[in-house]
Coordinates of N, CA, C and O in Angstrom, one line a residue:
M1 N 97.1 -77.9 15.0 CA 96.7 -77.2 15.3 C 97.5 -75.9 16.0 O 98.5 -76.3 15.6
A2 N 97.4 -74.9 16.1 CA 98.1 -73.8 16.3 C 98.4 -74.2 17.5 O 98.4 -74.8 18.6
Y3 N 99.8 -73.0 17.5 CA 100.6 -73.6 18.6 C 99.9 -72.2 20.0 O 99.3 -71.4 19.8
Q4 N 100.2 -72.8 21.1 CA 99.4 -72.4 22.4 C 101.5 -72.3 23.2 O 102.0 -73.6 23.1
P5 N 101.1 -71.0 23.7 CA 102.2 -70.3 25.1 C 102.0 -71.6 25.8 O 101.3 -73.0 26.1
K6 N 103.6 -71.9 26.2 CA 103.7 -73.0 27.3 C 102.5 -73.2 28.7 O 101.9 -73.9 29.3
N7 N 102.6 -71.6 29.1 CA 101.2 -71.7 30.5 C 100.2 -72.2 29.3 O 99.9 -72.8 31.0
Y8 N 99.6 -71.9 28.2 CA 98.1 -72.8 28.3 C 98.9 -74.1 28.0 O 97.4 -74.8 28.9
R9 N 99.5 -74.3 27.7 CA 99.6 -76.1 28.2 C 99.9 -76.4 29.4 O 99.3 -77.8 29.6
K10 N 100.9 -76.1 29.9 CA 100.8 -75.9 31.2 C 99.1 -76.4 32.5 O 98.8 -77.5 32.5
F11 N 98.7 -75.1 31.6 CA 97.1 -75.3 32.2 C 96.1 -75.8 31.6 O 95.9 -76.6 32.9
V12 N 96.6 -76.5 30.4 CA 95.6 -77.5 30.5 C 95.4 -79.3 30.5 O 95.6 -79.9 31.5
A13 N 97.4 -78.8 31.1 CA 97.9 -80.5 31.7 C 97.7 -81.3 32.8 O 96.9 -81.4 33.4
T14 N 97.6 -79.4 33.4 CA 97.3 -79.5 35.1 C 95.6 -79.6 35.2 O 95.2 -80.2 36.6
A15 N 95.0 -79.2 34.8 CA 93.3 -79.6 34.5 C 92.9 -80.2 34.2 O 92.4 -81.1 35.2
A16 N 93.5 -81.1 33.4 CA 93.2 -82.8 32.7 C 93.3 -83.4 34.3 O 92.5 -84.1 34.1
T17 N 94.6 -83.1 34.6 CA 95.0 -84.3 36.0 C 94.0 -83.8 37.2 O 94.1 -85.1 37.4
A18 N 93.5 -82.8 37.4 CA 93.1 -82.3 38.7 C 91.4 -83.0 38.6 O 91.5 -84.2 38.7
T19 N 91.0 -82.9 37.0 CA 89.9 -83.5 36.8 C 89.9 -84.9 37.1 O 89.5 -86.0 38.0
L20 N 91.1 -85.8 36.8 CA 90.9 -87.1 37.1 C 91.4 -87.8 37.8 O 90.8 -88.8 38.0
V21 N 92.0 -86.4 38.4 CA 92.5 -87.4 40.7 C 90.5 -87.0 40.6 O 90.8 -88.2 42.0
A22 N 90.5 -86.3 40.8 CA 88.7 -85.8 41.2 C 88.3 -87.1 41.5 O 87.2 -86.8 42.3
S23 N 87.9 -86.9 40.0 CA 86.5 -87.8 39.3 C 87.2 -89.9 39.9 O 86.2 -90.2 40.5
A24 N 89.1 -89.8 40.4 CA 89.3 -91.2 41.2 C 88.9 -90.8 42.5 O 88.4 -92.2 43.1
I25 N 88.9 -89.6 42.8 CA 88.5 -89.9 44.3 C 87.0 -89.2 45.1 O 86.5 -90.2 46.1
A26 N 86.4 -88.9 44.0 CA 84.8 -88.8 43.8 C 83.9 -89.0 43.4 O 83.7 -88.7 42.4
P27 N 83.9 -90.7 43.5 CA 83.5 -91.6 42.2 C 81.7 -90.6 42.5 O 81.1 -90.8 42.7
V28 N 80.8 -91.0 40.8 CA 80.1 -90.2 40.6 C 79.4 -91.6 41.3 O 79.0 -92.5 41.5
A29 N 78.0 -91.5 42.5 CA 77.1 -92.0 43.0 C 76.3 -92.3 41.9 O 76.0 -92.1 41.5
S30 N 75.6 -93.7 42.6 CA 74.1 -94.4 41.6 C 73.2 -95.1 43.3 O 74.3 -94.8 43.5
A31 N 72.5 -95.0 42.6 CA 71.2 -96.0 43.4 C 71.8 -97.1 44.3 O 71.9 -97.2 45.3
A32 N 73.1 -97.9 43.7 CA 73.3 -99.0 44.4 C 74.0 -98.3 45.5 O 74.6 -99.4 46.3
D33 N 74.4 -96.9 45.6 CA 75.6 -96.6 46.7 C 74.7 -96.6 47.7 O 75.2 -96.7 49.0
F34 N 73.4 -96.3 47.9 CA 72.2 -96.4 48.5 C 71.6 -97.3 49.0 O 71.0 -97.9 48.4
K35 N 71.6 -97.7 50.4 CA 71.1 -99.0 51.5 C 69.8 -99.4 50.9 O 69.4 -100.2 51.2
D36 N 69.1 -98.1 50.8 CA 67.3 -98.0 51.1 C 66.5 -97.8 49.8 O 65.2 -97.5 49.7
V37 N 67.7 -98.0 48.4 CA 66.8 -97.8 47.6 C 66.8 -99.2 46.5 O 67.7 -99.7 46.2
S38 N 65.8 -99.5 46.4 CA 64.9 -101.6 46.1 C 65.6 -100.6 44.5 O 64.9 -99.3 43.9
S39 N 64.6 -102.4 43.7 CA 64.4 -102.1 42.1 C 63.7 -100.7 41.9 O 63.9 -100.3 40.7
K40 N 62.6 -101.3 42.7 CA 61.2 -100.7 42.5 C 61.7 -98.5 42.1 O 61.6 -98.6 41.6
Y41 N 62.8 -98.1 43.0 CA 63.5 -96.8 42.9 C 64.7 -96.6 42.0 O 64.9 -95.4 41.9
K42 N 65.2 -98.1 41.5 CA 66.4 -97.7 40.9 C 66.7 -96.6 39.7 O 68.0 -96.0 39.5
E43 N 65.9 -96.7 39.4 CA 66.3 -95.9 38.1 C 65.7 -94.4 38.5 O 66.9 -93.5 37.2
A44 N 65.0 -94.0 38.6 CA 64.2 -92.7 38.9 C 65.5 -92.4 39.6 O 66.1 -91.4 39.6
V45 N 66.2 -92.9 40.4 CA 67.0 -92.4 42.4 C 68.7 -92.2 40.6 O 69.2 -90.8 41.0
D46 N 69.3 -93.2 40.8 CA 70.2 -93.2 39.3 C 69.8 -92.1 38.4 O 71.1 -91.0 38.0
F47 N 68.6 -91.9 38.0 CA 68.9 -90.0 37.1 C 68.9 -89.1 37.5 O 69.5 -88.3 37.1
V48 N 68.2 -89.1 39.2 CA 68.7 -87.6 39.9 C 69.6 -87.9 40.4 O 70.5 -86.3 39.9
V49 N 70.5 -88.3 40.6 CA 72.1 -88.8 41.3 C 72.3 -87.9 39.8 O 73.6 -87.6 40.2
S50 N 72.5 -88.6 38.7 CA 72.9 -89.0 37.2 C 73.0 -86.7 37.2 O 73.5 -86.7 36.9
K51 N 72.0 -86.2 37.9 CA 71.5 -85.2 37.3 C 71.8 -84.3 38.9 O 72.4 -82.2 38.6
G52 N 73.2 -84.9 40.0 CA 73.6 -84.2 40.9 C 72.2 -83.9 42.1 O 73.3 -83.8 43.8
A53 N 71.8 -83.9 41.9 CA 71.0 -84.9 43.3 C 72.1 -85.9 44.1 O 72.7 -86.7 43.9
S54 N 71.9 -85.9 45.6 CA 72.1 -86.8 46.6 C 71.4 -87.0 47.7 O 70.4 -86.5 47.9
G55 N 72.1 -87.9 48.5 CA 71.0 -89.3 49.3 C 70.8 -87.3 50.3 O 71.6 -87.0 50.9
T56 N 70.5 -88.1 51.4 CA 70.3 -87.7 53.6 C 71.3 -87.9 53.8 O 72.0 -87.2 54.3
T57 N 72.3 -89.3 53.4 CA 73.2 -89.5 54.1 C 74.5 -90.3 53.1 O 74.0 -90.6 51.8
A58 N 75.8 -90.5 53.2 CA 76.8 -90.9 51.4 C 75.7 -92.6 51.9 O 76.2 -92.9 50.6
T59 N 75.1 -93.7 52.6 CA 74.4 -94.6 52.2 C 73.3 -94.6 52.1 O 72.1 -96.3 51.9
T60 N 71.9 -93.3 52.4 CA 70.9 -93.8 52.2 C 70.1 -92.6 51.1 O 70.9 -90.9 51.2
F61 N 69.4 -92.9 50.2 CA 69.5 -91.5 49.6 C 67.7 -91.2 49.9 O 67.6 -89.7 50.4
G62 N 67.5 -91.9 51.3 CA 65.6 -91.3 51.6 C 64.2 -91.4 51.3 O 63.6 -90.6 50.9
T63 N 64.5 -93.1 50.3 CA 63.3 -93.1 49.2 C 62.3 -92.8 50.2 O 60.9 -92.3 49.8
D64 N 62.0 -92.7 51.9 CA 60.7 -92.9 52.2 C 61.2 -91.7 53.1 O 59.6 -91.7 54.0
A65 N 61.4 -91.2 53.1 CA 61.5 -90.1 53.8 C 61.1 -88.9 53.4 O 60.4 -88.5 52.1
N66 N 59.9 -87.7 54.5 CA 59.1 -86.6 53.7 C 60.4 -85.6 53.0 O 61.7 -85.7 54.1
I67 N 60.1 -84.5 52.3 CA 61.1 -84.2 52.3 C 60.3 -81.9 51.9 O 59.1 -82.1 51.8
K68 N 61.3 -81.4 52.3 CA 61.0 -80.4 52.8 C 60.9 -79.1 51.4 O 61.7 -79.9 51.1
R69 N 59.9 -78.1 52.1 CA 60.1 -77.8 50.4 C 60.9 -77.0 49.8 O 61.5 -77.0 48.7
G70 N 62.6 -76.6 50.5 CA 63.5 -76.0 50.4 C 64.0 -77.6 50.1 O 65.3 -77.2 49.2
D71 N 64.5 -78.4 50.4 CA 64.9 -79.8 50.2 C 65.1 -80.0 48.6 O 65.0 -80.6 47.2
A72 N 63.5 -80.2 48.5 CA 62.9 -80.1 47.0 C 63.2 -79.2 46.3 O 63.2 -80.1 44.4
A73 N 62.6 -78.0 46.0 CA 63.7 -77.1 45.6 C 64.6 -77.0 44.9 O 64.9 -77.3 43.5
V74 N 65.9 -77.9 46.3 CA 66.6 -78.1 45.6 C 67.5 -79.2 44.4 O 67.6 -79.1 43.2
L75 N 66.4 -79.9 45.0 CA 66.3 -81.7 43.7 C 65.8 -81.3 42.2 O 66.1 -81.3 42.2
L76 N 64.6 -80.1 42.2 CA 64.1 -79.7 40.7 C 65.4 -79.2 40.2 O 64.8 -79.5 39.1
V77 N 65.6 -78.1 40.9 CA 66.4 -76.8 39.7 C 67.4 -78.1 39.4 O 68.3 -78.2 37.8
K78 N 68.2 -79.4 40.6 CA 69.4 -79.6 39.6 C 68.5 -80.4 38.6 O 70.0 -80.8 37.3
V79 N 67.7 -81.2 38.7 CA 67.0 -82.4 38.0 C 67.2 -81.5 36.5 O 67.2 -82.1 35.1
L80 N 66.3 -79.9 36.8 CA 66.0 -79.4 35.3 C 67.3 -78.5 35.2 O 66.8 -78.2 34.1
G81 N 68.0 -78.5 35.8 CA 69.7 -78.2 35.2 C 69.5 -76.7 35.2 O 69.6 -75.8 34.0
L82 N 68.3 -75.4 36.1 CA 68.3 -74.4 36.5 C 69.7 -73.5 36.7 O 70.1 -74.4 37.0
D83 N 70.0 -72.7 35.9 CA 70.6 -71.6 36.3 C 70.6 -71.4 37.9 O 69.4 -70.5 37.8
T84 N 71.5 -71.1 39.1 CA 71.7 -71.2 39.7 C 72.3 -69.5 40.2 O 71.7 -68.4 41.2
A85 N 72.9 -69.2 39.0 CA 74.3 -67.9 39.1 C 73.0 -66.4 39.0 O 73.4 -65.7 39.5
K86 N 72.9 -66.9 37.5 CA 72.3 -65.5 37.2 C 71.0 -65.4 37.7 O 70.0 -64.2 37.5
A87 N 69.7 -66.0 38.5 CA 68.8 -65.9 39.0 C 68.7 -64.7 40.2 O 69.2 -64.8 40.6
P88 N 67.7 -64.0 39.9 CA 67.2 -62.4 40.6 C 67.1 -63.1 42.1 O 66.5 -63.9 42.3
D89 N 67.4 -62.2 43.1 CA 67.5 -62.5 44.9 C 65.4 -63.0 44.6 O 64.5 -61.9 43.8
A90 N 64.5 -63.6 45.4 CA 63.3 -63.8 44.6 C 62.4 -62.6 46.2 O 61.1 -63.0 45.9
G91 N 63.6 -62.5 46.8 CA 63.0 -61.4 47.7 C 62.0 -61.9 48.7 O 61.6 -62.0 49.9
F92 N 62.6 -63.5 49.5 CA 62.0 -64.2 50.7 C 62.6 -64.2 52.0 O 63.7 -64.7 52.1
E93 N 62.3 -63.6 52.1 CA 62.7 -63.7 53.4 C 63.8 -64.8 54.5 O 63.9 -64.7 55.6
D94 N 62.8 -65.4 54.9 CA 63.2 -66.3 55.2 C 63.8 -68.3 55.0 O 63.4 -68.9 55.4
V95 N 64.3 -67.6 53.7 CA 65.7 -68.3 52.9 C 66.8 -68.4 53.3 O 66.9 -67.1 53.7
N96 N 67.4 -69.3 53.9 CA 68.8 -69.5 53.7 C 70.3 -69.2 53.1 O 69.3 -69.6 51.4
S97 N 70.7 -69.1 53.4 CA 72.3 -69.5 51.7 C 72.7 -70.2 51.2 O 72.5 -70.2 49.8
R98 N 71.8 -71.1 51.9 CA 71.7 -73.1 51.3 C 71.0 -72.6 49.8 O 71.5 -73.3 48.7
L99 N 70.0 -72.6 50.7 CA 68.9 -72.7 49.6 C 69.1 -71.4 48.5 O 68.2 -71.9 47.2
A100 N 68.8 -70.6 49.1 CA 68.8 -69.3 48.2 C 68.5 -69.5 46.4 O 67.8 -69.5 46.0
P101 N 69.7 -69.8 46.5 CA 69.7 -70.1 44.9 C 68.6 -70.9 44.3 O 68.9 -70.9 42.6
Y102 N 68.6 -72.0 44.5 CA 67.4 -72.6 43.4 C 66.4 -72.2 44.0 O 65.8 -72.6 43.1
I103 N 66.1 -71.6 45.3 CA 64.2 -71.7 45.2 C 64.4 -69.7 44.6 O 63.5 -69.9 43.8
N104 N 65.9 -69.2 44.3 CA 65.8 -68.3 43.3 C 65.7 -68.8 42.2 O 65.1 -67.9 41.2
A105 N 66.4 -69.4 41.6 CA 66.2 -70.1 40.5 C 64.5 -70.5 39.7 O 64.1 -70.6 39.0
L106 N 63.7 -71.3 40.9 CA 63.0 -71.9 40.7 C 61.6 -70.4 40.5 O 61.0 -70.6 39.6
K107 N 61.9 -68.9 41.1 CA 60.8 -68.3 41.0 C 61.2 -67.9 39.9 O 60.1 -67.5 38.8
E108 N 62.3 -68.2 39.2 CA 62.6 -66.9 38.0 C 62.1 -67.8 37.0 O 61.9 -66.8 36.3
A109 N 62.1 -69.0 37.3 CA 61.7 -69.9 36.0 C 60.4 -70.1 35.7 O 59.4 -70.4 35.0
G110 N 59.5 -69.6 36.6 CA 58.1 -69.1 37.4 C 57.2 -70.5 37.2 O 56.5 -70.9 37.3
I111 N 58.4 -71.3 38.4 CA 57.5 -72.4 38.7 C 57.1 -72.8 40.2 O 56.6 -73.6 40.4
T112 N 57.7 -71.3 40.7 CA 57.0 -71.2 42.1 C 56.6 -70.1 42.3 O 57.7 -69.0 41.9
A113 N 55.7 -69.4 43.1 CA 55.5 -67.9 44.2 C 56.3 -68.5 45.2 O 56.1 -66.4 46.4
G114 N 56.7 -69.2 45.9 CA 56.0 -68.9 47.2 C 55.0 -69.5 47.9 O 54.1 -69.3 47.1
K115 N 55.1 -69.0 49.5 CA 53.6 -69.1 50.1 C 53.1 -67.5 50.2 O 52.3 -68.0 50.4
T116 N 54.2 -66.9 50.2 CA 53.6 -65.4 50.2 C 54.7 -65.5 48.9 O 55.5 -65.3 48.9
E117 N 54.3 -63.6 49.2 CA 55.1 -62.6 48.4 C 57.0 -62.5 49.2 O 57.9 -62.2 48.4
T118 N 56.5 -62.5 50.8 CA 58.0 -62.7 51.4 C 58.2 -63.6 51.6 O 59.4 -64.2 52.8
T119 N 57.4 -65.2 51.9 CA 57.7 -66.0 52.6 C 58.6 -67.7 51.2 O 57.1 -67.9 50.9
F120 N 59.0 -68.3 51.0 CA 58.6 -69.1 50.9 C 58.6 -70.0 51.5 O 58.1 -71.6 51.3
D121 N 59.0 -70.4 52.9 CA 58.6 -71.2 54.0 C 59.6 -72.8 53.2 O 59.0 -74.0 53.2
P122 N 60.8 -72.8 53.9 CA 61.9 -74.0 52.8 C 61.5 -74.6 53.8 O 61.6 -76.1 53.0
D123 N 61.7 -74.7 55.3 CA 61.2 -75.7 56.6 C 60.2 -76.6 56.8 O 60.3 -77.9 57.0
A124 N 58.6 -76.4 55.8 CA 57.4 -77.1 56.0 C 58.1 -78.2 54.8 O 58.7 -77.8 53.5
Q125 N 57.2 -79.3 55.4 CA 57.1 -80.0 54.0 C 56.3 -79.5 53.5 O 55.0 -79.6 53.2
I126 N 56.8 -80.6 51.9 CA 56.4 -80.1 50.5 C 54.7 -81.6 50.3 O 54.5 -82.2 51.0
T127 N 53.6 -80.2 49.6 CA 52.4 -81.2 49.9 C 52.3 -81.7 48.3 O 53.0 -81.4 47.6
R128 N 51.8 -82.7 48.1 CA 51.5 -83.3 47.1 C 51.2 -82.1 45.7 O 51.4 -82.2 45.0
G129 N 50.3 -81.3 46.0 CA 49.3 -80.4 45.4 C 50.1 -79.1 44.7 O 50.9 -79.6 43.8
E130 N 51.5 -79.1 45.7 CA 52.5 -78.3 45.3 C 53.9 -79.2 44.8 O 54.2 -77.8 43.4
L131 N 53.7 -80.2 45.3 CA 55.1 -80.8 44.2 C 54.2 -81.3 42.3 O 55.5 -80.1 41.8
A132 N 53.1 -81.0 42.6 CA 52.3 -81.5 41.6 C 52.4 -80.2 40.6 O 53.5 -80.4 38.8
V133 N 52.2 -79.4 40.9 CA 52.4 -78.1 40.8 C 53.8 -77.9 39.6 O 54.3 -77.1 39.0
W134 N 55.0 -77.8 40.9 CA 56.2 -77.8 40.5 C 56.8 -78.7 38.7 O 57.8 -77.8 38.0
I135 N 56.0 -80.1 39.4 CA 56.6 -80.8 38.2 C 56.3 -79.9 36.8 O 56.2 -80.7 35.8
Y136 N 54.6 -80.0 37.1 CA 53.6 -79.9 35.6 C 54.1 -78.4 35.0 O 54.9 -78.2 34.1
K137 N 54.8 -77.6 36.1 CA 55.3 -76.6 35.7 C 57.1 -76.8 34.7 O 57.1 -75.6 33.9
G138 N 57.8 -77.0 36.1 CA 58.9 -77.4 35.3 C 59.0 -77.9 34.0 O 60.2 -77.7 33.7
F139 N 59.1 -79.5 33.7 CA 59.2 -79.5 32.6 C 58.2 -79.4 31.5 O 58.4 -79.9 30.6
G140 N 57.1 -78.5 31.6 CA 56.2 -77.7 30.8 C 55.4 -78.4 30.3 O 54.8 -78.9 28.7
L141 N 54.2 -79.7 31.0 CA 53.8 -80.5 30.6 C 51.9 -79.4 30.0 O 52.2 -78.6 30.8
E142 N 51.5 -80.2 30.0 CA 50.3 -79.5 28.6 C 49.8 -80.3 29.1 O 49.6 -81.9 28.9
G143 N 48.7 -80.4 29.8 CA 47.5 -81.4 30.9 C 46.5 -81.1 29.5 O 46.0 -80.2 28.7
E144 N 45.3 -82.7 29.7 CA 44.3 -82.5 28.8 C 42.8 -82.8 29.3 O 42.8 -83.5 30.5
S145 N 42.3 -81.9 28.9 CA 40.8 -82.7 29.4 C 39.3 -83.0 28.2 O 39.4 -82.4 27.1
E146 N 38.0 -83.4 29.4 CA 37.4 -82.7 28.6 C 36.1 -82.5 29.1 O 36.0 -82.3 30.2

């Protein structure tokens, strides 16, 4: 191994220590951490949580709750691992700063075009059809028909 200056070694040691402390303080959540996740949803919830999704509270995932378009965007972007930092502004005038990076990434990936050219409607409930399109496009699925 090549010689590394003392500052570099100190930085690596500090970073490694901080990572260990952070993981001990904030362990990764799982379906078992949420009191509303039945065995029917356990595997799916574990998957999306492993990708960075969070529950509606520290103890509930919200498996029976409706979901708004903005929150669905956050969930799908995390699951797909889309880059939120490099996506250009989507031009939606009704999107707040918390949701903007995720919605920008969805538009950049060609998964959504919004409700209109300038609105996304993040507070509306997402329809089953809208979600079907997002999943279809997001996972690059191809349908077959006769």
